[in-house]
Backbone as a chain_set.jsonl record, in Angstrom:
{"seq": "MPSQIETRLADLGVTLPDAAAPAANYVPYVQVGDLVFVSGQVSMDENGLIKGKLGADMDVDGGVAAARRCAIMLLAQARAACGGDLDRLTRVVKLTGFVNSTDTFGDQPKVINGCSDFLVEVLGDAGRHSRSAVSAASLPFGVAVEVEAIFQIS", "coords": {"N": [[-11.69, 19.622, 2.541], [-9.068, 19.579, 0.262], [-5.622, 20.517, 0.82], [-3.803, 23.287, -0.659], [-1.297, 22.475, -1.416], [-1.572, 19.689, -1.518], [-3.391, 19.57, -3.584], [-1.779, 20.493, -5.658], [0.066, 18.399, -5.708], [-1.665, 16.341, -6.533], [-2.258, 17.28, -9.084], [0.147, 16.705, -10.233], [0.025, 14.035, -10.279], [0.619, 12.649, -7.961], [0.158, 10.954, -4.966], [0.386, 11.309, -1.575], [1.877, 8.956, 0.603], [1.054, 7.35, 3.764], [2.813, 8.627, 6.588], [5.957, 7.2, 7.163], [6.765, 4.768, 9.634], [9.244, 4.879, 12.241], [12.325, 3.057, 11.831], [13.997, 2.28, 13.789], [15.384, 3.253, 16.987], [14.265, 6.112, 17.233], [12.529, 9.209, 16.56], [10.168, 10.18, 14.007], [10.076, 12.891, 13.385], [10.932, 16.087, 14.815], [9.671, 18.903, 16.364], [10.711, 22.203, 16.818], [9.978, 25.19, 17.947], [9.061, 27.005, 15.151], [10.201, 25.285, 13.404], [10.592, 22.139, 11.81], [12.251, 19.203, 12.139], [12.98, 16.641, 10.135], [13.561, 13.243, 10.269], [15.905, 11.16, 8.458], [14.648, 10.029, 5.381], [14.234, 7.159, 3.583], [14.801, 5.859, 0.255], [11.952, 4.72, -1.175], [9.092, 3.124, -2.6], [5.717, 2.316, -3.612], [6.18, -0.342, -4.066], [8.118, -1.123, -2.329], [11.429, -0.932, -0.847], [13.862, 1.054, -2.544], [16.647, -0.042, -3.792], [20.221, 0.062, -4.268], [23.494, 0.875, -5.604], [25.013, 3.731, -6.52], [26.992, 4.226, -9.351], [27.706, 1.634, -9.483], [25.549, -0.554, -9.603], [23.434, 1.073, -10.253], [22.305, 3.823, -12.186], [22.646, 7.423, -12.746], [20.095, 8.474, -13.448], [18.375, 6.579, -12.266], [19.063, 7.036, -9.611], [18.204, 9.685, -9.306], [15.442, 9.334, -9.553], [15.029, 7.784, -7.253], [15.72, 9.64, -5.27], [13.695, 11.491, -5.667], [11.552, 10.035, -4.723], [12.254, 10.023, -2.037], [11.725, 12.7, -1.452], [8.941, 12.701, -1.601], [8.345, 11.066, 0.581], [9.39, 12.687, 2.604], [7.599, 14.852, 2.479], [5.305, 13.527, 3.303], [5.925, 13.038, 5.978], [6.13, 15.698, 6.821], [3.485, 16.487, 6.503], [2.289, 14.95, 8.514], [3.518, 16.143, 10.74], [2.35, 18.609, 10.595], [-0.184, 18.198, 11.449], [-1.822, 17.101, 9.525], [-2.408, 19.142, 7.755], [-1.013, 20.33, 5.131], [-0.781, 22.898, 4.138], [0.225, 24.413, 6.139], [2.901, 24.277, 5.871], [5.543, 26.314, 5.292], [8.086, 26.699, 4.254], [10.898, 25.045, 2.801], [13.763, 24.533, 4.483], [16.333, 23.297, 4.719], [18.068, 20.586, 3.212], [19.641, 17.441, 3.629], [21.296, 15.177, 1.809], [22.033, 11.781, 1.275], [23.926, 9.584, -0.613], [24.153, 6.35, -1.671], [26.993, 5.209, -2.825], [29.736, 4.39, -5.036], [33.306, 4.756, -4.476], [34.322, 6.179, -6.577], [32.262, 7.53, -7.753], [30.884, 10.639, -8.548], [28.643, 12.236, -8.812], [26.787, 13.013, -6.831], [25.398, 15.477, -6.22], [23.771, 15.749, -8.545], [22.108, 13.526, -8.265], [20.71, 14.097, -5.841], [19.369, 16.277, -6.715], [17.015, 15.225, -7.662], [15.313, 15.136, -5.454], [15.374, 17.843, -4.597], [14.485, 19.25, -6.925], [11.889, 18.237, -7.187], [10.651, 19.178, -4.826], [10.721, 21.949, -5.287], [9.159, 22.033, -7.586], [6.687, 21.328, -6.528], [6.297, 23.168, -4.4], [7.083, 25.668, -5.275], [8.8, 28.789, -4.884], [8.958, 28.528, -2.115], [9.959, 26.042, -1.831], [12.641, 26.198, -2.327], [15.927, 25.785, -1.052], [18.671, 25.419, 1.311], [21.428, 23.08, 1.052], [23.052, 19.893, 1.373], [24.891, 17.365, -0.276], [25.994, 14.221, -0.105], [28.318, 11.469, -0.335], [27.86, 8.057, 0.58], [29.219, 5.091, 1.869], [27.592, 2.969, 2.351], [24.077, 2.512, 2.942], [21.206, 2.326, 5.156], [19.561, -0.834, 4.952], [20.428, -1.182, 2.354], [19.495, 0.797, 0.665], [19.292, 3.199, -2.036], [19.273, 5.984, -1.698], [19.038, 8.431, 0.887], [17.368, 11.036, 2.552], [17.291, 13.813, 4.681], [15.417, 16.471, 6.281], [14.805, 19.95, 7.012], [12.041, 21.769, 7.808], [10.071, 24.765, 7.704], [7.23, 25.747, 9.474], [3.892, 27.087, 9.874]], "CA": [[-11.118, 20.299, 1.384], [-7.626, 19.318, 0.205], [-4.742, 21.682, 0.878], [-3.281, 23.723, -1.958], [-0.132, 21.641, -1.739], [-2.06, 18.368, -1.938], [-3.979, 19.77, -4.911], [-0.643, 20.552, -6.583], [0.565, 17.025, -5.822], [-2.631, 15.598, -7.354], [-2.033, 17.73, -10.466], [1.364, 16.02, -10.692], [-0.226, 12.595, -10.243], [1.262, 12.101, -6.773], [-0.599, 10.829, -3.723], [1.319, 11.047, -0.479], [1.585, 7.794, 1.455], [1.117, 7.635, 5.188], [4.176, 8.829, 7.067], [6.598, 5.939, 7.534], [7.143, 4.589, 11.034], [10.692, 4.747, 12.402], [12.853, 1.701, 11.713], [14.903, 2.044, 14.927], [15.068, 4.033, 18.182], [14.23, 7.55, 16.962], [11.199, 9.68, 16.17], [10.226, 10.586, 12.605], [10.336, 14.329, 13.295], [10.908, 16.857, 16.052], [9.364, 20.315, 16.135], [11.3, 23.178, 17.725], [9.448, 26.46, 17.47], [8.397, 26.848, 13.853], [11.003, 24.395, 12.565], [10.372, 20.701, 11.936], [13.417, 18.432, 11.719], [12.494, 15.327, 9.727], [14.594, 12.212, 10.186], [16.186, 10.678, 7.11], [13.656, 9.201, 4.701], [14.934, 6.338, 2.593], [14.135, 5.71, -1.047], [10.992, 3.621, -1.246], [7.842, 3.412, -3.298], [4.642, 1.376, -3.266], [6.69, -1.707, -4.216], [9.124, -1.388, -1.306], [12.671, -0.159, -0.837], [14.607, 1.234, -3.802], [18.01, -0.363, -3.417], [21.24, 0.162, -5.303], [24.703, 1.647, -5.357], [25.328, 4.58, -7.667], [28.328, 3.956, -9.865], [27.882, 0.174, -9.59], [24.379, -1.186, -10.218], [22.395, 2.068, -10.501], [22.803, 5.005, -12.872], [22.198, 8.708, -12.207], [18.633, 8.598, -13.598], [17.772, 5.766, -11.215], [19.283, 7.747, -8.351], [17.315, 10.853, -9.304], [14.097, 8.82, -9.262], [15.025, 7.37, -5.844], [15.718, 10.871, -4.467], [12.346, 12.055, -5.785], [10.717, 9.28, -3.777], [12.576, 10.54, -0.699], [10.98, 13.96, -1.301], [7.55, 12.345, -1.329], [8.31, 10.579, 1.958], [9.588, 13.859, 3.458], [6.334, 15.589, 2.537], [4.375, 12.749, 4.122], [6.276, 13.325, 7.368], [5.764, 17.094, 7.081], [2.029, 16.516, 6.675], [2.015, 14.437, 9.858], [3.95, 17.164, 11.691], [1.422, 19.741, 10.466], [-1.519, 17.765, 11.829], [-2.6, 16.769, 8.333], [-2.639, 20.338, 6.925], [0.249, 20.708, 4.48], [-0.705, 24.333, 3.883], [1.012, 25.014, 7.223], [4.299, 24.236, 5.453], [5.858, 27.613, 4.694], [9.377, 26.733, 3.564], [11.924, 24.021, 2.982], [14.931, 25.275, 4.934], [17.591, 22.592, 4.441], [18.102, 19.149, 2.937], [20.914, 16.73, 3.612], [21.088, 13.97, 1.019], [23.077, 10.757, 1.324], [23.845, 8.749, -1.807], [24.893, 5.098, -1.589], [27.76, 5.278, -4.065], [31.118, 3.907, -5.062], [34.261, 5.816, -4.159], [34.644, 6.951, -7.786], [31.065, 8.23, -8.216], [30.966, 12.035, -8.125], [27.444, 12.993, -9.184], [25.817, 13.072, -5.74], [24.487, 16.613, -6.368], [22.775, 15.458, -9.587], [21.155, 12.58, -7.7], [19.867, 14.772, -4.856], [18.471, 17.173, -7.457], [15.707, 14.576, -7.782], [14.54, 15.585, -4.303], [15.277, 19.305, -4.64], [13.647, 19.688, -8.055], [10.503, 17.894, -6.901], [10.127, 20.097, -3.818], [10.492, 23.244, -5.934], [8.018, 21.841, -8.482], [5.464, 21.288, -5.723], [6.141, 24.302, -3.494], [7.546, 26.93, -5.841], [9.928, 29.403, -4.182], [9.02, 28.002, -0.745], [10.692, 24.782, -1.891], [14.085, 26.438, -2.491], [16.519, 25.45, 0.237], [20.097, 25.108, 1.37], [21.509, 21.639, 0.863], [24.294, 19.131, 1.271], [24.731, 16.089, -0.985], [27.229, 13.518, 0.216], [28.429, 10.051, -0.631], [27.903, 7.116, 1.696], [29.684, 3.777, 1.427], [26.39, 2.136, 2.403], [22.931, 3.116, 3.614], [20.372, 1.283, 5.774], [18.804, -1.773, 4.117], [20.943, -1.165, 0.993], [18.785, 1.76, -0.184], [20.126, 4.033, -2.893], [19.301, 7.378, -1.265], [18.347, 8.846, 2.112], [17.374, 12.493, 2.663], [16.654, 14.415, 5.848], [15.01, 17.832, 5.953], [14.292, 20.903, 7.985], [10.944, 22.557, 7.251], [9.459, 25.808, 8.529], [5.771, 25.656, 9.415], [3.185, 28.163, 10.58]], "C": [[-9.605, 20.069, 1.373], [-6.823, 20.621, 0.266], [-4.29, 22.05, -0.529], [-2.102, 22.851, -2.383], [-0.587, 20.259, -2.192], [-2.754, 18.453, -3.299], [-2.876, 19.801, -5.964], [-0.06, 19.16, -6.79], [-0.358, 16.198, -6.716], [-2.486, 15.984, -8.82], [-0.823, 17.047, -11.084], [1.205, 14.498, -10.689], [0.38, 11.898, -9.036], [0.283, 12.092, -5.604], [0.396, 10.501, -2.624], [0.904, 9.793, 0.279], [1.44, 8.254, 2.9], [2.571, 7.814, 5.573], [4.737, 7.498, 7.554], [6.94, 5.926, 9.022], [8.659, 4.473, 11.127], [11.127, 3.286, 12.35], [13.793, 1.343, 12.863], [14.475, 2.964, 16.072], [15.226, 5.532, 17.912], [12.788, 7.926, 16.647], [11.285, 10.208, 14.742], [10.474, 12.082, 12.404], [10.289, 14.92, 14.689], [10.62, 18.3, 15.668], [10.0, 21.154, 17.227], [10.874, 24.546, 17.211], [8.706, 26.236, 16.164], [9.192, 25.98, 12.882], [10.67, 22.94, 12.87], [11.58, 20.0, 11.328], [12.928, 17.024, 11.416], [13.679, 14.379, 9.592], [14.752, 11.742, 8.747], [15.099, 9.743, 6.589], [14.363, 8.459, 3.573], [14.105, 6.201, 1.324], [13.255, 4.462, -1.027], [9.764, 4.089, -2.008], [6.815, 2.368, -2.892], [5.073, -0.09, -3.388], [7.745, -2.074, -3.178], [10.344, -0.499, -1.446], [13.288, -0.092, -2.23], [16.074, 1.099, -3.435], [18.96, -0.162, -4.594], [22.415, 0.998, -4.858], [25.032, 2.406, -6.635], [26.778, 4.376, -8.073], [28.624, 2.473, -9.989], [26.675, -0.409, -10.313], [23.204, -0.233, -10.425], [23.02, 3.274, -11.18], [22.193, 6.269, -12.264], [20.684, 8.848, -12.315], [17.889, 7.775, -12.55], [17.92, 6.42, -9.854], [18.389, 8.964, -8.214], [15.892, 10.414, -8.95], [13.99, 8.396, -7.798], [14.972, 8.596, -4.931], [14.359, 11.563, -4.528], [11.397, 11.343, -4.827], [11.01, 9.691, -2.335], [11.828, 11.841, -0.438], [9.524, 13.69, -0.961], [7.407, 11.876, 0.111], [8.529, 11.728, 2.95], [8.303, 14.661, 3.594], [5.288, 14.845, 3.353], [4.66, 12.984, 5.607], [5.907, 14.76, 7.737], [4.26, 17.223, 7.295], [1.655, 16.014, 8.066], [2.382, 15.48, 10.915], [3.008, 18.363, 11.711], [-0.008, 19.343, 10.821], [-2.427, 17.489, 10.646], [-2.821, 17.927, 7.384], [-1.324, 20.816, 6.323], [0.345, 22.19, 4.164], [-0.02, 25.084, 5.022], [2.502, 25.034, 6.891], [4.616, 25.547, 4.74], [7.17, 27.633, 3.924], [10.16, 25.46, 3.815], [13.195, 24.796, 3.317], [16.219, 24.604, 4.473], [17.342, 21.122, 4.169], [19.526, 18.649, 3.116], [20.64, 15.395, 2.931], [22.298, 13.059, 1.064], [22.868, 9.81, 0.154], [24.741, 7.53, -1.612], [25.678, 4.977, -2.897], [29.175, 4.743, -3.896], [32.062, 5.07, -4.77], [34.654, 6.647, -5.377], [33.441, 7.715, -8.337], [31.089, 9.655, -7.678], [29.736, 12.867, -8.418], [26.368, 13.008, -8.097], [24.884, 14.278, -5.868], [23.41, 16.386, -7.433], [21.708, 14.516, -9.052], [20.19, 13.302, -6.76], [19.004, 15.85, -5.509], [17.09, 16.544, -7.649], [14.783, 14.978, -6.652], [14.306, 17.095, -4.383], [14.33, 19.784, -5.732], [12.174, 19.397, -7.786], [9.909, 18.858, -5.874], [9.863, 21.478, -4.394], [9.298, 23.148, -6.888], [6.698, 21.888, -7.713], [5.231, 22.603, -4.985], [6.551, 25.648, -4.067], [8.73, 27.466, -5.053], [10.062, 28.918, -2.749], [9.772, 26.671, -0.692], [12.185, 24.956, -2.068], [14.756, 26.377, -1.124], [18.036, 25.414, 0.155], [20.22, 23.588, 1.367], [22.935, 21.135, 0.951], [23.966, 17.835, 0.552], [26.043, 15.335, -0.839], [27.154, 12.049, -0.172], [28.414, 9.251, 0.661], [28.343, 5.764, 1.142], [28.554, 2.757, 1.452], [25.316, 2.918, 3.135], [22.064, 2.009, 4.182], [19.598, 0.468, 4.737], [19.279, -1.816, 2.664], [20.242, -0.175, 0.076], [19.766, 2.636, -0.946], [20.325, 5.436, -2.326], [18.568, 7.512, 0.072], [18.465, 10.366, 2.202], [16.67, 12.891, 3.954], [16.365, 15.876, 5.532], [14.684, 18.641, 7.187], [13.256, 21.749, 7.247], [10.566, 23.665, 8.224], [7.956, 25.689, 8.351], [5.155, 26.824, 10.17], [2.334, 27.571, 11.687]], "O": [[-8.934, 20.336, 2.37], [-7.281, 21.676, -0.174], [-4.378, 21.25, -1.46], [-1.938, 22.536, -3.561], [-0.043, 19.715, -3.153], [-2.705, 17.502, -4.079], [-3.015, 19.207, -7.033], [0.269, 18.782, -7.914], [0.114, 15.438, -7.561], [-2.579, 15.131, -9.702], [-0.766, 16.833, -12.295], [2.127, 13.766, -11.049], [0.63, 10.693, -9.074], [-0.342, 13.108, -5.298], [1.155, 9.537, -2.725], [-0.276, 9.592, 0.563], [1.678, 9.421, 3.213], [3.461, 7.225, 4.959], [4.065, 6.759, 8.274], [7.348, 6.939, 9.59], [9.298, 4.012, 10.181], [10.393, 2.392, 12.77], [14.325, 0.234, 12.911], [13.327, 3.405, 16.117], [16.214, 6.14, 18.322], [11.932, 7.056, 16.486], [12.353, 10.638, 14.306], [11.015, 12.493, 11.378], [9.702, 14.355, 15.612], [11.245, 18.85, 14.761], [9.853, 20.861, 18.414], [11.348, 25.006, 16.172], [7.827, 25.378, 16.08], [8.897, 25.942, 11.687], [10.489, 22.556, 14.025], [11.891, 20.181, 10.15], [12.512, 16.296, 12.317], [14.658, 14.667, 8.903], [13.852, 11.906, 7.924], [14.689, 8.799, 7.264], [15.007, 9.068, 2.719], [12.89, 6.397, 1.32], [13.726, 3.334, -0.887], [9.445, 5.277, -2.054], [7.024, 1.621, -1.936], [4.399, -0.978, -2.867], [8.215, -3.211, -3.149], [10.296, 0.553, -2.083], [13.24, -1.057, -2.993], [16.668, 2.001, -2.845], [18.556, -0.209, -5.756], [22.346, 1.731, -3.872], [25.292, 1.815, -7.684], [27.676, 4.359, -7.231], [29.658, 2.084, -10.531], [26.756, -0.726, -11.5], [22.098, -0.675, -10.737], [24.113, 3.707, -10.817], [21.336, 6.196, -11.384], [20.045, 9.298, -11.363], [16.883, 8.228, -12.005], [17.005, 6.366, -9.034], [17.875, 9.244, -7.131], [15.223, 11.056, -8.141], [12.959, 8.627, -7.167], [14.258, 8.591, -3.928], [13.922, 12.157, -3.542], [10.545, 11.972, -4.198], [10.104, 9.703, -1.501], [11.348, 12.066, 0.673], [8.941, 14.377, -0.123], [6.451, 12.247, 0.792], [7.92, 11.742, 4.019], [7.954, 15.102, 4.689], [4.468, 15.471, 4.025], [3.73, 13.116, 6.402], [5.425, 15.012, 8.841], [3.812, 17.975, 8.16], [0.791, 16.597, 8.723], [1.639, 15.677, 11.877], [2.886, 19.048, 12.726], [-0.946, 20.082, 10.52], [-3.647, 17.623, 10.742], [-3.37, 17.727, 6.3], [-0.606, 21.611, 6.93], [1.444, 22.697, 3.941], [0.284, 26.268, 4.883], [3.278, 25.725, 7.551], [4.026, 25.853, 3.704], [7.363, 28.474, 3.046], [10.097, 24.873, 4.895], [13.65, 25.62, 2.524], [17.096, 25.256, 3.906], [16.506, 20.491, 4.816], [20.49, 19.344, 2.795], [19.851, 14.587, 3.419], [23.437, 13.501, 0.911], [21.769, 9.294, -0.049], [25.948, 7.666, -1.413], [25.107, 4.681, -3.947], [29.72, 4.657, -2.795], [31.657, 6.232, -4.812], [35.258, 7.709, -5.228], [33.585, 8.474, -9.295], [31.294, 9.861, -6.482], [29.778, 14.09, -8.288], [25.176, 13.016, -8.403], [23.681, 14.132, -5.647], [22.262, 16.787, -7.244], [20.526, 14.686, -9.353], [18.976, 13.133, -6.875], [18.014, 16.289, -4.923], [16.1, 17.263, -7.785], [13.583, 15.147, -6.87], [13.175, 17.563, -4.251], [13.47, 20.631, -5.486], [11.308, 20.208, -8.115], [8.775, 19.307, -6.039], [8.878, 22.118, -4.027], [8.511, 24.089, -6.984], [5.709, 22.431, -8.204], [4.106, 23.102, -4.944], [6.381, 26.673, -3.407], [9.575, 26.693, -4.6], [11.17, 28.896, -2.211], [10.174, 26.229, 0.384], [12.934, 23.984, -1.974], [14.202, 26.87, -0.141], [18.611, 25.384, -0.933], [19.249, 22.882, 1.641], [23.89, 21.849, 0.647], [22.891, 17.268, 0.744], [27.073, 15.747, -1.373], [26.076, 11.473, -0.315], [28.892, 9.708, 1.699], [27.893, 5.345, 0.076], [28.551, 1.801, 0.676], [25.609, 3.87, 3.858], [22.166, 0.864, 3.743], [19.056, 1.012, 3.776], [18.614, -2.418, 1.821], [20.362, -0.27, -1.146], [20.921, 2.792, -0.55], [21.404, 6.015, -2.451], [17.606, 6.795, 0.343], [19.536, 10.923, 1.959], [15.599, 12.379, 4.279], [16.978, 16.458, 4.637], [14.341, 18.112, 8.244], [13.541, 22.358, 6.216], [10.726, 23.513, 9.435], [7.461, 25.549, 7.233], [5.807, 27.464, 10.994], [1.656, 28.306, 12.405]]}, "num_chains": 1, "name": "protein.A"}
């Protein structure tokens, strides 16, 4: 039987991918007590990495879409941390979003809203969180967005 969260995702037309393997010497998540710290998830979809630099070759709408994909990847990691049962996810505690952007681009918060809004759409009040949204001169593999998260699980 699918979890309530996966049912909600299906209602939105979203199927979570398998959790991505680490691209370097780190683990995808660490659990400490009831908190799960998920390593940064880069913007990618079924076609591969979503690359770009906000303020140069990508606009805010493209960045929002890339950040939404980061949210999907974060949930895939959370599902893995929960042993496949996303209903164990009780709250999104904190997001830190990194936006590959020019030095004159100032809409990082709007871009990271793509991740935040999606998590609230899926999880309701449990998706509301504290957050940082910062600029980065570059990100791994040239991706547009990377987001890390702290989740609370039962």
